[in-house]
mmCIF file of C-alpha atoms and ligand atoms in Angstrom:
data_model
loop_
_atom_site.group_PDB
_atom_site.id
_atom_site.type_symbol
_atom_site.label_atom_id
_atom_site.label_comp_id
_atom_site.label_asym_id
_atom_site.label_seq_id
_atom_site.Cartn_x
_atom_site.Cartn_y
_atom_site.Cartn_z
ATOM 1 C CA UNK A 1 -62.317 -27.571 -206.392
ATOM 2 C CA UNK A 2 -63.427 -23.726 -205.144
ATOM 3 C CA UNK A 3 -63.274 -20.078 -205.156
ATOM 4 C CA UNK A 4 -61.379 -19.186 -202.668
ATOM 5 C CA UNK A 5 -62.048 -15.813 -200.694
ATOM 6 C CA UNK A 6 -59.676 -13.366 -199.585
ATOM 7 C CA UNK A 7 -57.392 -13.923 -197.023
ATOM 8 C CA UNK A 8 -56.515 -17.043 -198.081
ATOM 9 C CA UNK A 9 -52.874 -17.466 -197.423
ATOM 10 C CA UNK A 10 -53.078 -19.210 -201.118
ATOM 11 C CA UNK A 11 -53.335 -15.852 -202.671
ATOM 12 C CA UNK A 12 -50.829 -14.754 -201.074
ATOM 13 C CA UNK A 13 -48.842 -17.073 -202.719
ATOM 14 C CA UNK A 14 -46.154 -16.547 -205.724
ATOM 15 C CA UNK A 15 -46.543 -19.418 -208.109
ATOM 16 C CA UNK A 16 -44.221 -21.464 -209.747
ATOM 17 C CA UNK A 17 -43.884 -21.123 -213.458
ATOM 18 C CA UNK A 18 -45.354 -24.099 -215.059
ATOM 19 C CA UNK A 19 -43.039 -27.170 -216.716
ATOM 20 C CA UNK A 20 -45.818 -29.752 -218.271
ATOM 21 C CA UNK A 21 -49.786 -29.928 -219.633
ATOM 22 C CA UNK A 22 -51.061 -33.380 -218.990
ATOM 23 C CA UNK A 23 -54.436 -34.611 -219.242
ATOM 24 C CA UNK A 24 -55.446 -32.951 -215.620
ATOM 25 C CA UNK A 25 -54.047 -29.749 -216.146
ATOM 26 C CA UNK A 26 -56.655 -29.773 -219.194
ATOM 27 C CA UNK A 27 -59.460 -30.896 -217.135
ATOM 28 C CA UNK A 28 -58.544 -28.128 -214.167
ATOM 29 C CA UNK A 29 -58.283 -25.265 -216.566
ATOM 30 C CA UNK A 30 -61.932 -27.019 -218.230
ATOM 31 C CA UNK A 31 -63.250 -26.688 -214.345
ATOM 32 C CA UNK A 32 -61.373 -23.250 -213.750
ATOM 33 C CA UNK A 33 -63.568 -21.923 -216.536
ATOM 34 C CA UNK A 34 -67.148 -23.506 -214.959
ATOM 35 C CA UNK A 35 -66.142 -22.180 -211.792
ATOM 36 C CA UNK A 36 -65.570 -18.742 -213.299
ATOM 37 C CA UNK A 37 -68.898 -18.529 -215.601
ATOM 38 C CA UNK A 38 -70.653 -19.653 -212.041
ATOM 39 C CA UNK A 39 -69.585 -16.641 -210.466
ATOM 40 C CA UNK A 40 -70.051 -13.872 -213.194
ATOM 41 C CA UNK A 41 -66.372 -13.329 -213.779
ATOM 42 C CA UNK A 42 -63.926 -12.506 -216.750
ATOM 43 C CA UNK A 43 -60.905 -14.282 -215.546
ATOM 44 C CA UNK A 44 -59.470 -16.747 -212.740
ATOM 45 C CA UNK A 45 -56.154 -17.072 -211.506
ATOM 46 C CA UNK A 46 -55.208 -21.247 -210.125
ATOM 47 C CA UNK A 47 -54.092 -19.381 -207.207
ATOM 48 C CA UNK A 48 -58.169 -18.843 -206.504
ATOM 49 C CA UNK A 49 -58.484 -22.138 -206.162
ATOM 50 C CA UNK A 50 -55.879 -22.763 -204.318
ATOM 51 C CA UNK A 51 -53.771 -24.352 -206.200
ATOM 52 C CA UNK A 52 -49.944 -22.713 -206.878
ATOM 53 C CA UNK A 53 -49.634 -23.072 -210.712
ATOM 54 C CA UNK A 54 -48.642 -20.191 -213.097
ATOM 55 C CA UNK A 55 -51.888 -19.976 -215.612
ATOM 56 C CA UNK A 56 -54.914 -18.105 -215.611
ATOM 57 C CA UNK A 57 -58.428 -17.772 -217.074
ATOM 58 C CA UNK A 58 -60.425 -15.434 -219.385
ATOM 59 C CA UNK A 59 -63.369 -14.951 -221.503
ATOM 60 C CA UNK A 60 -63.894 -10.936 -221.388
ATOM 61 C CA UNK A 61 -67.559 -11.847 -222.296
ATOM 62 C CA UNK A 62 -67.957 -14.071 -219.182
ATOM 63 C CA UNK A 63 -70.529 -16.948 -220.731
ATOM 64 C CA UNK A 64 -69.528 -20.097 -222.961
ATOM 65 C CA UNK A 65 -70.943 -19.061 -225.540
ATOM 66 C CA UNK A 66 -69.074 -15.668 -226.493
ATOM 67 C CA UNK A 67 -65.956 -14.758 -226.504
ATOM 68 C CA UNK A 68 -62.832 -16.552 -226.503
ATOM 69 C CA UNK A 69 -61.273 -18.845 -224.033
ATOM 70 C CA UNK A 70 -58.101 -18.181 -223.330
ATOM 71 C CA UNK A 71 -55.786 -19.050 -221.153
ATOM 72 C CA UNK A 72 -52.759 -17.930 -220.366
ATOM 73 C CA UNK A 73 -49.213 -20.001 -218.963
ATOM 74 C CA UNK A 74 -46.731 -18.384 -217.086
ATOM 75 C CA UNK A 75 -46.966 -15.408 -218.787
ATOM 76 C CA UNK A 76 -44.881 -11.487 -218.380
ATOM 77 C CA UNK A 77 -46.405 -8.143 -218.744
ATOM 78 C CA UNK A 78 -44.327 -5.423 -220.148
ATOM 79 C CA UNK A 79 -43.958 -2.425 -221.956
ATOM 80 C CA UNK A 80 -46.479 -0.520 -219.566
ATOM 81 C CA UNK A 81 -48.011 2.877 -221.199
ATOM 82 C CA UNK A 82 -49.900 5.316 -220.071
ATOM 83 C CA UNK A 83 -51.672 5.021 -216.523
ATOM 84 C CA UNK A 84 -55.862 4.501 -216.459
ATOM 85 C CA UNK A 85 -58.249 4.288 -213.429
ATOM 86 C CA UNK A 86 -61.243 1.822 -213.794
ATOM 87 C CA UNK A 87 -63.145 -0.076 -210.983
ATOM 88 C CA UNK A 88 -62.634 -3.266 -210.070
ATOM 89 C CA UNK A 89 -63.938 -6.465 -208.662
ATOM 90 C CA UNK A 90 -62.534 -9.727 -208.000
ATOM 91 C CA UNK A 91 -64.176 -13.067 -207.298
ATOM 92 C CA UNK A 92 -62.142 -13.324 -204.318
ATOM 93 C CA UNK A 93 -63.402 -10.317 -202.792
ATOM 94 C CA UNK A 94 -67.385 -10.945 -203.514
ATOM 95 C CA UNK A 95 -69.101 -7.654 -203.640
ATOM 96 C CA UNK A 96 -66.377 -5.382 -203.444
ATOM 97 C CA UNK A 97 -65.478 -3.087 -205.724
ATOM 98 C CA UNK A 98 -63.171 -0.041 -206.001
ATOM 99 C CA UNK A 99 -61.072 2.376 -208.085
ATOM 100 C CA UNK A 100 -57.866 0.953 -209.638
ATOM 101 C CA UNK A 101 -55.153 3.028 -211.373
ATOM 102 C CA UNK A 102 -53.368 0.951 -214.221
ATOM 103 C CA UNK A 103 -50.995 1.171 -217.144
ATOM 104 C CA UNK A 104 -53.196 1.613 -219.756
ATOM 105 C CA UNK A 105 -51.434 -0.700 -222.510
ATOM 106 C CA UNK A 106 -49.932 -3.415 -221.916
ATOM 107 C CA UNK A 107 -47.840 -6.383 -223.347
ATOM 108 C CA UNK A 108 -48.476 -9.933 -222.205
ATOM 109 C CA UNK A 109 -46.204 -13.187 -223.293
ATOM 110 C CA UNK A 110 -47.607 -16.343 -222.372
ATOM 111 C CA UNK A 111 -47.847 -19.825 -223.391
ATOM 112 C CA UNK A 112 -51.577 -21.322 -224.506
ATOM 113 C CA UNK A 113 -52.123 -25.302 -223.423
ATOM 114 C CA UNK A 114 -51.012 -26.605 -226.983
ATOM 115 C CA UNK A 115 -47.310 -24.824 -225.495
ATOM 116 C CA UNK A 116 -48.180 -22.090 -228.483
ATOM 117 C CA UNK A 117 -46.190 -18.756 -227.276
ATOM 118 C CA UNK A 118 -49.111 -15.923 -226.933
ATOM 119 C CA UNK A 119 -47.269 -12.579 -227.999
ATOM 120 C CA UNK A 120 -50.461 -9.606 -227.992
ATOM 121 C CA UNK A 121 -50.321 -5.804 -227.130
ATOM 122 C CA UNK A 122 -53.299 -4.690 -225.526
ATOM 123 C CA UNK A 123 -55.503 -2.051 -223.641
ATOM 124 C CA UNK A 124 -58.879 -0.898 -222.546
ATOM 125 C CA UNK A 125 -60.274 -4.318 -219.835
ATOM 126 C CA UNK A 126 -58.567 -6.631 -221.987
ATOM 127 C CA UNK A 127 -55.109 -5.231 -220.242
ATOM 128 C CA UNK A 128 -56.403 -4.339 -217.372
ATOM 129 C CA UNK A 129 -57.747 -8.505 -216.638
ATOM 130 C CA UNK A 130 -54.975 -9.669 -218.479
ATOM 131 C CA UNK A 131 -52.638 -7.567 -215.433
ATOM 132 C CA UNK A 132 -55.061 -7.959 -213.202
ATOM 133 C CA UNK A 133 -54.976 -12.033 -213.456
ATOM 134 C CA UNK A 134 -51.398 -11.657 -213.937
ATOM 135 C CA UNK A 135 -51.597 -9.607 -210.259
ATOM 136 C CA UNK A 136 -52.317 -12.873 -208.704
ATOM 137 C CA UNK A 137 -50.024 -14.852 -209.440
ATOM 138 C CA UNK A 138 -47.742 -13.083 -207.554
ATOM 139 C CA UNK A 139 -49.726 -13.176 -204.775
ATOM 140 C CA UNK A 140 -51.173 -9.244 -205.322
ATOM 141 C CA UNK A 141 -55.052 -8.159 -204.687
ATOM 142 C CA UNK A 142 -56.592 -5.144 -206.280
ATOM 143 C CA UNK A 143 -56.870 -3.650 -203.123
ATOM 144 C CA UNK A 144 -53.013 -3.440 -202.884
ATOM 145 C CA UNK A 145 -53.607 -1.515 -205.979
ATOM 146 C CA UNK A 146 -55.775 0.793 -204.633
ATOM 147 C CA UNK A 147 -55.179 4.477 -203.750
ATOM 148 C CA UNK A 148 -54.881 4.693 -199.426
ATOM 149 C CA UNK A 149 -58.147 6.378 -199.283
ATOM 150 C CA UNK A 150 -59.338 4.265 -201.818
ATOM 151 C CA UNK A 151 -58.875 1.473 -199.469
ATOM 152 C CA UNK A 152 -60.309 2.973 -195.560
ATOM 153 C CA UNK A 153 -63.550 3.162 -197.691
ATOM 154 C CA UNK A 154 -63.489 -0.626 -197.727
ATOM 155 C CA UNK A 155 -61.694 -1.040 -195.175
ATOM 156 C CA UNK A 156 -65.240 -2.733 -193.306
ATOM 157 C CA UNK A 157 -66.151 -4.688 -196.290
ATOM 158 C CA UNK A 158 -62.290 -6.299 -195.230
ATOM 159 C CA UNK A 159 -62.561 -7.515 -192.024
ATOM 160 C CA UNK A 160 -66.334 -9.375 -192.209
ATOM 161 C CA UNK A 161 -63.739 -10.969 -194.718
ATOM 162 C CA UNK A 162 -60.949 -11.598 -192.205
ATOM 163 C CA UNK A 163 -64.477 -12.596 -189.477
ATOM 164 C CA UNK A 164 -65.578 -14.731 -191.805
ATOM 165 C CA UNK A 165 -62.425 -16.405 -192.541
ATOM 166 C CA UNK A 166 -61.072 -16.779 -188.961
ATOM 167 C CA UNK A 167 -64.910 -18.408 -188.632
ATOM 168 C CA UNK A 168 -64.680 -20.562 -190.895
ATOM 169 C CA UNK A 169 -61.445 -21.954 -190.322
ATOM 170 C CA UNK A 170 -62.459 -22.413 -186.094
ATOM 171 C CA UNK A 171 -64.947 -24.643 -187.475
ATOM 172 C CA UNK A 172 -62.228 -26.989 -189.190
ATOM 173 C CA UNK A 173 -63.222 -25.698 -193.349
ATOM 174 C CA UNK A 174 -60.214 -24.172 -193.693
ATOM 175 C CA UNK A 175 -57.219 -26.099 -192.908
ATOM 176 C CA UNK A 176 -54.102 -24.640 -191.134
ATOM 177 C CA UNK A 177 -51.140 -22.894 -192.569
ATOM 178 C CA UNK A 178 -48.588 -25.729 -192.392
ATOM 179 C CA UNK A 179 -50.983 -28.037 -193.832
ATOM 180 C CA UNK A 180 -52.446 -25.083 -197.101
ATOM 181 C CA UNK A 181 -48.628 -24.828 -197.303
ATOM 182 C CA UNK A 182 -47.659 -28.576 -197.849
ATOM 183 C CA UNK A 183 -50.482 -29.244 -200.687
ATOM 184 C CA UNK A 184 -49.195 -26.604 -202.558
ATOM 185 C CA UNK A 185 -45.651 -28.182 -202.202
ATOM 186 C CA UNK A 186 -47.120 -31.557 -203.611
ATOM 187 C CA UNK A 187 -49.044 -29.720 -206.792
ATOM 188 C CA UNK A 188 -44.777 -27.696 -207.035
ATOM 189 C CA UNK A 189 -43.617 -31.028 -207.083
ATOM 190 C CA UNK A 190 -45.762 -31.954 -209.688
ATOM 191 C CA UNK A 191 -45.797 -29.027 -212.541
ATOM 192 C CA UNK A 192 -43.341 -26.959 -211.819
HETATM 193 ZN ZN1 ZN B 1 -59.347 -10.997 -208.404
#
């Protein structure tokens, strides 16, 4: 398992809800936390590790010895209140940062790994992370939510990601679109 980067097609895939949790899924979640910590991240969505399932992990401290390890399965964000701009980054767009406006406070409903329902009203960094990660599950990246002017400033950096992705694909490091979709369907059949 590894973190895939822009413009990998799985990052644009709208994930389907998860219907069951098994030992393999628990192991996947553990590996996602480990990859997230390695990359110093506070959140990681399943499609960032090339899996089309509706789940993300988060730890606002980005440290396994601190903070809470949270797993959100089938999250739904609602009740947006206020609006706030702040800088965001993404493990699938390393070194790229930009200002994103988002609702300040939201409610999130989800399930944890035990199948228990989570329902919390959140604000600040927590709210931003949950919105960013839920976006991933819908195939949305934070660059999609940047203002047109802010996006112009990162255009060159995005081009570098595209060039790098294309060259890795040419050298066989990344499968063709059809192979990627076929693999995603297999995972969907298993969990969704
Ligand atoms: Zn991200």
